[in-house]
Amino acid sequence: GNSVTQMEGPVTLSEEAFLTINCTYTATGYPSLFWYVQYPGEGLQLLLKATKADDKGSNKGFEATYRKETTSFHLEKGSVQVSDSAVYFCALTPNTGNQFYFGTGTSLTVIP
Amino acid sequence: DAGITQSPRHKVTETGTPVTLRCHQTENHRYMYWYRQDPGHGLRLIHYSYGVKDTDKGEVSDGYSVSRSKTEDFLLTLESATSSQTSVYFCAISESNWGGEDTQYFGPGTRLTVL
């Protein structure tokens, strides 16, 4: 089956710290992988995506590399800001249909 | 931002009453989805639609029905609301049926409380 597992939160970091949020997946076929971000009181917004193995998605200083050998898509940012405080969701679509599968979300709080 | 609105944004209702949530899009996208978001579960798919009058069940469809009579509108109905359906409901849209080259865009959500 298809599923996404991401690290438990909440995560609290000081401003300018390095961020890693782990995401691993199980999928049939060759999935596409996504990171979405949800700011308080809002819907989910696409942060970045990768559609094939070894692709790196990047946006707003965040990066994630599609690692087929480890079935992972970890989110990283070199220097977080207070404005990055949000809930981050890892997701996949198996590309054999139009369903998306989401992880449970990781809450990030960045303190000044 | 994708043109997706949800109504109402907040609703409190009583157990046993029917409730309908509306999702409206101005993007003319073919696919529409309803999710619920609960602590510890992330987002779970309730139903989705791949065209007018074409719908299918998702992971947690029991107690919910949907209808899509126009491309732009996707309705979610709780036939007889229960307290376990207290949640935040998100509508999403996407253009194509190949997720790799497409993205889901989300509405702002509806917070539903069933007393």
mmCIF file of C-alpha atoms in Angstrom:
data_model
loop_
_atom_site.group_PDB
_atom_site.id
_atom_site.type_symbol
_atom_site.label_atom_id
_atom_site.label_comp_id
_atom_site.label_asym_id
_atom_site.label_seq_id
_atom_site.Cartn_x
_atom_site.Cartn_y
_atom_site.Cartn_z
ATOM 1 C CA GLY A 1 0.000 0.000 0.000
ATOM 2 C CA ASN A 2 0.825 3.667 0.067
ATOM 3 C CA SER A 3 1.753 5.538 3.222
ATOM 4 C CA VAL A 4 3.915 8.328 4.571
ATOM 5 C CA THR A 5 5.653 8.434 7.938
ATOM 6 C CA GLN A 6 7.132 11.639 9.268
ATOM 7 C CA MET A 7 8.889 12.489 12.463
ATOM 8 C CA GLU A 8 6.858 13.262 15.524
ATOM 9 C CA GLY A 9 6.694 16.796 16.706
ATOM 10 C CA PRO A 10 6.511 19.329 17.990
ATOM 11 C CA VAL A 11 9.889 20.706 17.039
ATOM 12 C CA THR A 12 11.172 23.906 18.657
ATOM 13 C CA LEU A 13 14.250 25.659 17.280
ATOM 14 C CA SER A 14 16.010 28.939 17.816
ATOM 15 C CA GLU A 15 16.150 31.379 14.941
ATOM 16 C CA GLU A 16 18.981 30.609 12.457
ATOM 17 C CA ALA A 17 19.192 26.964 13.547
ATOM 18 C CA PHE A 18 19.368 24.112 11.044
ATOM 19 C CA LEU A 19 16.131 22.244 10.398
ATOM 20 C CA THR A 20 15.584 18.632 9.405
ATOM 21 C CA ILE A 21 12.163 16.984 9.323
ATOM 22 C CA ASN A 22 12.326 13.321 8.420
ATOM 23 C CA CYS A 23 9.895 11.687 5.997
ATOM 24 C CA THR A 24 9.872 8.115 4.743
ATOM 25 C CA TYR A 25 7.361 6.503 2.462
ATOM 26 C CA THR A 26 5.939 3.248 1.203
ATOM 27 C CA ALA A 27 4.495 3.228 -2.271
ATOM 28 C CA THR A 28 3.609 1.104 -5.234
ATOM 29 C CA GLY A 29 5.364 2.040 -8.428
ATOM 30 C CA TYR A 30 7.197 5.340 -8.749
ATOM 31 C CA PRO A 31 5.551 8.008 -6.627
ATOM 32 C CA SER A 32 5.914 11.761 -6.688
ATOM 33 C CA LEU A 33 6.736 13.347 -3.350
ATOM 34 C CA PHE A 34 5.651 16.644 -1.831
ATOM 35 C CA TRP A 35 6.091 18.874 1.163
ATOM 36 C CA TYR A 36 3.159 21.080 2.122
ATOM 37 C CA VAL A 37 3.128 23.817 4.776
ATOM 38 C CA GLN A 38 0.156 24.941 6.855
ATOM 39 C CA TYR A 39 0.295 28.285 8.642
ATOM 40 C CA PRO A 40 -2.072 28.835 11.583
ATOM 41 C CA GLY A 41 -5.695 29.113 10.502
ATOM 42 C CA GLU A 42 -4.947 28.460 6.843
ATOM 43 C CA GLY A 43 -5.125 25.642 4.327
ATOM 44 C CA LEU A 44 -2.154 23.687 3.060
ATOM 45 C CA GLN A 45 0.206 25.272 0.569
ATOM 46 C CA LEU A 46 2.659 23.438 -1.652
ATOM 47 C CA LEU A 47 6.212 24.064 -0.460
ATOM 48 C CA LEU A 48 8.165 21.863 -2.869
ATOM 49 C CA LYS A 49 7.958 18.631 -4.824
ATOM 50 C CA ALA A 50 10.061 16.012 -6.623
ATOM 51 C CA THR A 51 8.768 13.694 -9.288
ATOM 52 C CA LYS A 52 11.564 11.150 -9.739
ATOM 53 C CA ALA A 53 14.472 9.603 -7.898
ATOM 54 C CA ASP A 54 17.420 11.914 -7.102
ATOM 55 C CA ASP A 55 15.391 15.024 -7.909
ATOM 56 C CA LYS A 56 15.808 17.865 -5.449
ATOM 57 C CA GLY A 57 12.859 20.119 -4.753
ATOM 58 C CA SER A 58 13.566 23.567 -3.351
ATOM 59 C CA ASN A 59 11.653 26.697 -2.396
ATOM 60 C CA LYS A 60 12.099 29.567 0.081
ATOM 61 C CA GLY A 61 15.381 28.096 1.351
ATOM 62 C CA PHE A 62 13.852 24.663 1.995
ATOM 63 C CA GLU A 63 15.172 21.596 0.190
ATOM 64 C CA ALA A 64 14.321 17.909 -0.044
ATOM 65 C CA THR A 65 15.903 15.173 -2.137
ATOM 66 C CA TYR A 66 13.994 12.155 -3.417
ATOM 67 C CA ARG A 67 16.000 9.122 -2.235
ATOM 68 C CA LYS A 68 14.602 5.945 -3.704
ATOM 69 C CA GLU A 69 17.214 3.696 -2.073
ATOM 70 C CA THR A 70 16.181 4.819 1.420
ATOM 71 C CA THR A 71 12.549 5.672 0.482
ATOM 72 C CA SER A 72 13.005 9.073 2.072
ATOM 73 C CA PHE A 73 12.258 12.735 1.342
ATOM 74 C CA HIS A 74 13.649 14.672 4.318
ATOM 75 C CA LEU A 75 12.992 18.404 4.528
ATOM 76 C CA GLU A 76 15.925 20.689 5.365
ATOM 77 C CA LYS A 77 16.591 24.365 5.814
ATOM 78 C CA GLY A 78 19.915 25.851 6.741
ATOM 79 C CA SER A 79 18.706 28.789 8.828
ATOM 80 C CA VAL A 80 15.127 28.953 10.053
ATOM 81 C CA GLN A 81 13.215 32.145 10.762
ATOM 82 C CA VAL A 82 10.352 32.900 13.108
ATOM 83 C CA SER A 83 8.107 33.144 10.047
ATOM 84 C CA ASP A 84 8.780 29.457 9.282
ATOM 85 C CA SER A 85 6.710 28.439 12.308
ATOM 86 C CA ALA A 86 4.001 26.197 10.854
ATOM 87 C CA VAL A 87 2.944 22.584 10.433
ATOM 88 C CA TYR A 88 4.745 20.678 7.685
ATOM 89 C CA PHE A 89 3.210 17.721 5.854
ATOM 90 C CA CYS A 90 4.978 15.173 3.707
ATOM 91 C CA ALA A 91 2.823 13.607 0.986
ATOM 92 C CA LEU A 92 2.980 11.288 -1.972
ATOM 93 C CA THR A 93 0.945 10.406 -4.994
ATOM 94 C CA PRO A 94 1.612 7.010 -6.568
ATOM 95 C CA ASN A 95 1.051 8.310 -10.103
ATOM 96 C CA THR A 96 -1.306 5.445 -10.811
ATOM 97 C CA GLY A 97 -4.317 7.531 -9.967
ATOM 98 C CA ASN A 98 -5.131 10.874 -8.494
ATOM 99 C CA GLN A 99 -5.052 10.210 -4.777
ATOM 100 C CA PHE A 100 -2.609 11.830 -2.411
ATOM 101 C CA TYR A 101 -1.417 10.320 0.872
ATOM 102 C CA PHE A 102 -0.326 12.585 3.700
ATOM 103 C CA GLY A 103 1.793 12.146 6.782
ATOM 104 C CA THR A 104 0.487 13.257 10.151
ATOM 105 C CA GLY A 105 2.296 16.570 10.092
ATOM 106 C CA THR A 106 5.176 18.026 12.114
ATOM 107 C CA SER A 107 4.675 21.230 14.040
ATOM 108 C CA LEU A 108 7.631 23.619 13.985
ATOM 109 C CA THR A 109 8.023 26.585 16.305
ATOM 110 C CA VAL A 110 10.937 28.949 15.811
ATOM 111 C CA ILE A 111 11.774 31.222 18.730
ATOM 112 C CA PRO A 112 13.726 34.485 18.437
ATOM 113 C CA ASP B 1 -3.462 31.686 -5.013
ATOM 114 C CA ALA B 2 -5.861 29.167 -6.488
ATOM 115 C CA GLY B 3 -9.437 30.376 -6.370
ATOM 116 C CA ILE B 4 -10.992 28.025 -3.842
ATOM 117 C CA THR B 5 -13.555 29.051 -1.274
ATOM 118 C CA GLN B 6 -15.307 26.996 1.359
ATOM 119 C CA SER B 7 -18.528 27.781 3.145
ATOM 120 C CA PRO B 8 -19.304 28.025 5.919
ATOM 121 C CA ARG B 9 -15.913 28.612 7.527
ATOM 122 C CA HIS B 10 -17.209 27.667 10.953
ATOM 123 C CA LYS B 11 -20.263 25.679 11.995
ATOM 124 C CA VAL B 12 -21.622 24.295 15.235
ATOM 125 C CA THR B 13 -24.404 21.765 14.972
ATOM 126 C CA GLU B 14 -26.113 19.096 17.032
ATOM 127 C CA THR B 15 -25.847 15.336 16.803
ATOM 128 C CA GLY B 16 -28.285 13.841 14.325
ATOM 129 C CA THR B 17 -28.723 16.904 12.126
ATOM 130 C CA PRO B 18 -27.711 16.953 8.456
ATOM 131 C CA VAL B 19 -24.910 19.303 7.463
ATOM 132 C CA THR B 20 -23.705 20.381 4.022
ATOM 133 C CA LEU B 21 -20.355 21.969 3.340
ATOM 134 C CA ARG B 22 -19.650 23.696 0.057
ATOM 135 C CA CYS B 23 -16.468 23.994 -1.955
ATOM 136 C CA HIS B 24 -16.363 26.418 -4.861
ATOM 137 C CA GLN B 25 -13.517 26.825 -7.360
ATOM 138 C CA THR B 26 -12.890 29.354 -10.094
ATOM 139 C CA GLU B 27 -10.005 27.436 -11.722
ATOM 140 C CA ASN B 28 -12.074 25.049 -13.858
ATOM 141 C CA HIS B 29 -10.012 22.123 -12.520
ATOM 142 C CA ARG B 30 -11.382 18.670 -13.178
ATOM 143 C CA TYR B 31 -10.550 17.008 -9.852
ATOM 144 C CA MET B 32 -11.922 17.982 -6.465
ATOM 145 C CA TYR B 33 -11.354 16.379 -3.074
ATOM 146 C CA TRP B 34 -12.669 16.504 0.471
ATOM 147 C CA TYR B 35 -10.338 15.784 3.374
ATOM 148 C CA ARG B 36 -10.701 15.892 7.120
ATOM 149 C CA GLN B 37 -7.855 16.908 9.392
ATOM 150 C CA ASP B 38 -7.607 15.532 12.910
ATOM 151 C CA PRO B 39 -4.769 15.589 15.448
ATOM 152 C CA GLY B 40 -2.541 12.559 15.076
ATOM 153 C CA HIS B 41 -4.066 11.585 11.734
ATOM 154 C CA GLY B 42 -2.962 14.306 9.366
ATOM 155 C CA LEU B 43 -5.254 14.594 6.373
ATOM 156 C CA ARG B 44 -7.540 11.758 5.395
ATOM 157 C CA LEU B 45 -9.437 11.597 2.119
ATOM 158 C CA ILE B 46 -13.218 11.388 2.419
ATOM 159 C CA HIS B 47 -14.409 11.523 -1.190
ATOM 160 C CA TYR B 48 -13.159 12.870 -4.453
ATOM 161 C CA SER B 49 -14.580 13.781 -7.833
ATOM 162 C CA TYR B 50 -13.063 13.364 -11.280
ATOM 163 C CA GLY B 51 -15.769 15.216 -13.154
ATOM 164 C CA VAL B 52 -19.362 16.379 -13.043
ATOM 165 C CA LYS B 53 -21.455 13.629 -11.474
ATOM 166 C CA ASP B 54 -18.341 11.400 -11.171
ATOM 167 C CA THR B 55 -17.297 10.704 -7.604
ATOM 168 C CA ASP B 56 -15.536 8.004 -5.644
ATOM 169 C CA LYS B 57 -14.900 7.074 -2.036
ATOM 170 C CA GLY B 58 -11.749 7.755 -0.097
ATOM 171 C CA GLU B 59 -10.294 6.307 3.056
ATOM 172 C CA VAL B 60 -12.942 7.563 5.516
ATOM 173 C CA SER B 61 -16.187 7.860 3.537
ATOM 174 C CA ASP B 62 -18.642 6.282 5.996
ATOM 175 C CA GLY B 63 -21.282 8.789 7.110
ATOM 176 C CA TYR B 64 -20.513 11.195 4.264
ATOM 177 C CA SER B 65 -21.928 11.732 0.808
ATOM 178 C CA VAL B 66 -20.923 14.118 -1.963
ATOM 179 C CA SER B 67 -22.389 15.647 -5.065
ATOM 180 C CA ARG B 68 -20.984 17.540 -8.008
ATOM 181 C CA SER B 69 -23.567 18.946 -10.394
ATOM 182 C CA LYS B 70 -21.282 21.655 -11.780
ATOM 183 C CA THR B 71 -17.540 21.767 -12.402
ATOM 184 C CA GLU B 72 -17.074 24.558 -9.897
ATOM 185 C CA ASP B 73 -18.988 23.161 -6.925
ATOM 186 C CA PHE B 74 -18.379 20.085 -4.774
ATOM 187 C CA LEU B 75 -20.707 19.507 -1.828
ATOM 188 C CA LEU B 76 -20.000 17.347 1.196
ATOM 189 C CA THR B 77 -23.003 16.193 3.229
ATOM 190 C CA LEU B 78 -22.995 14.644 6.661
ATOM 191 C CA GLU B 79 -26.285 12.788 6.557
ATOM 192 C CA SER B 80 -26.685 12.606 10.350
ATOM 193 C CA ALA B 81 -23.836 14.341 12.124
ATOM 194 C CA THR B 82 -22.049 12.604 15.003
ATOM 195 C CA SER B 83 -19.512 13.902 17.500
ATOM 196 C CA SER B 84 -16.796 11.829 15.777
ATOM 197 C CA GLN B 85 -17.247 14.062 12.735
ATOM 198 C CA THR B 86 -16.053 17.101 14.632
ATOM 199 C CA SER B 87 -13.052 18.096 12.567
ATOM 200 C CA VAL B 88 -11.566 20.594 10.168
ATOM 201 C CA TYR B 89 -12.614 19.884 6.586
ATOM 202 C CA PHE B 90 -10.491 20.884 3.624
ATOM 203 C CA CYS B 91 -11.405 20.971 -0.013
ATOM 204 C CA ALA B 92 -8.676 20.581 -2.632
ATOM 205 C CA ILE B 93 -8.523 20.755 -6.411
ATOM 206 C CA SER B 94 -6.146 19.528 -9.079
ATOM 207 C CA GLU B 95 -6.038 19.845 -12.812
ATOM 208 C CA SER B 96 -4.868 16.525 -14.177
ATOM 209 C CA ASN B 97 -5.001 12.903 -13.187
ATOM 210 C CA TRP B 98 -1.269 12.455 -13.038
ATOM 211 C CA GLY B 99 -0.184 13.653 -9.657
ATOM 212 C CA GLY B 100 3.454 13.911 -10.584
ATOM 213 C CA GLU B 101 2.997 16.809 -12.937
ATOM 214 C CA ASP B 102 0.220 18.351 -10.972
ATOM 215 C CA THR B 103 -0.421 19.724 -7.541
ATOM 216 C CA GLN B 104 -3.316 19.807 -5.168
ATOM 217 C CA TYR B 105 -4.424 23.278 -4.120
ATOM 218 C CA PHE B 106 -6.285 23.633 -0.858
ATOM 219 C CA GLY B 107 -9.116 25.785 0.368
ATOM 220 C CA PRO B 108 -9.021 27.627 3.716
ATOM 221 C CA GLY B 109 -10.948 24.930 5.598
ATOM 222 C CA THR B 110 -14.218 24.611 7.511
ATOM 223 C CA ARG B 111 -14.175 24.002 11.236
ATOM 224 C CA LEU B 112 -17.165 21.832 12.168
ATOM 225 C CA THR B 113 -18.184 21.113 15.737
ATOM 226 C CA VAL B 114 -20.870 18.512 16.447
ATOM 227 C CA LEU B 115 -22.298 18.741 19.962
#
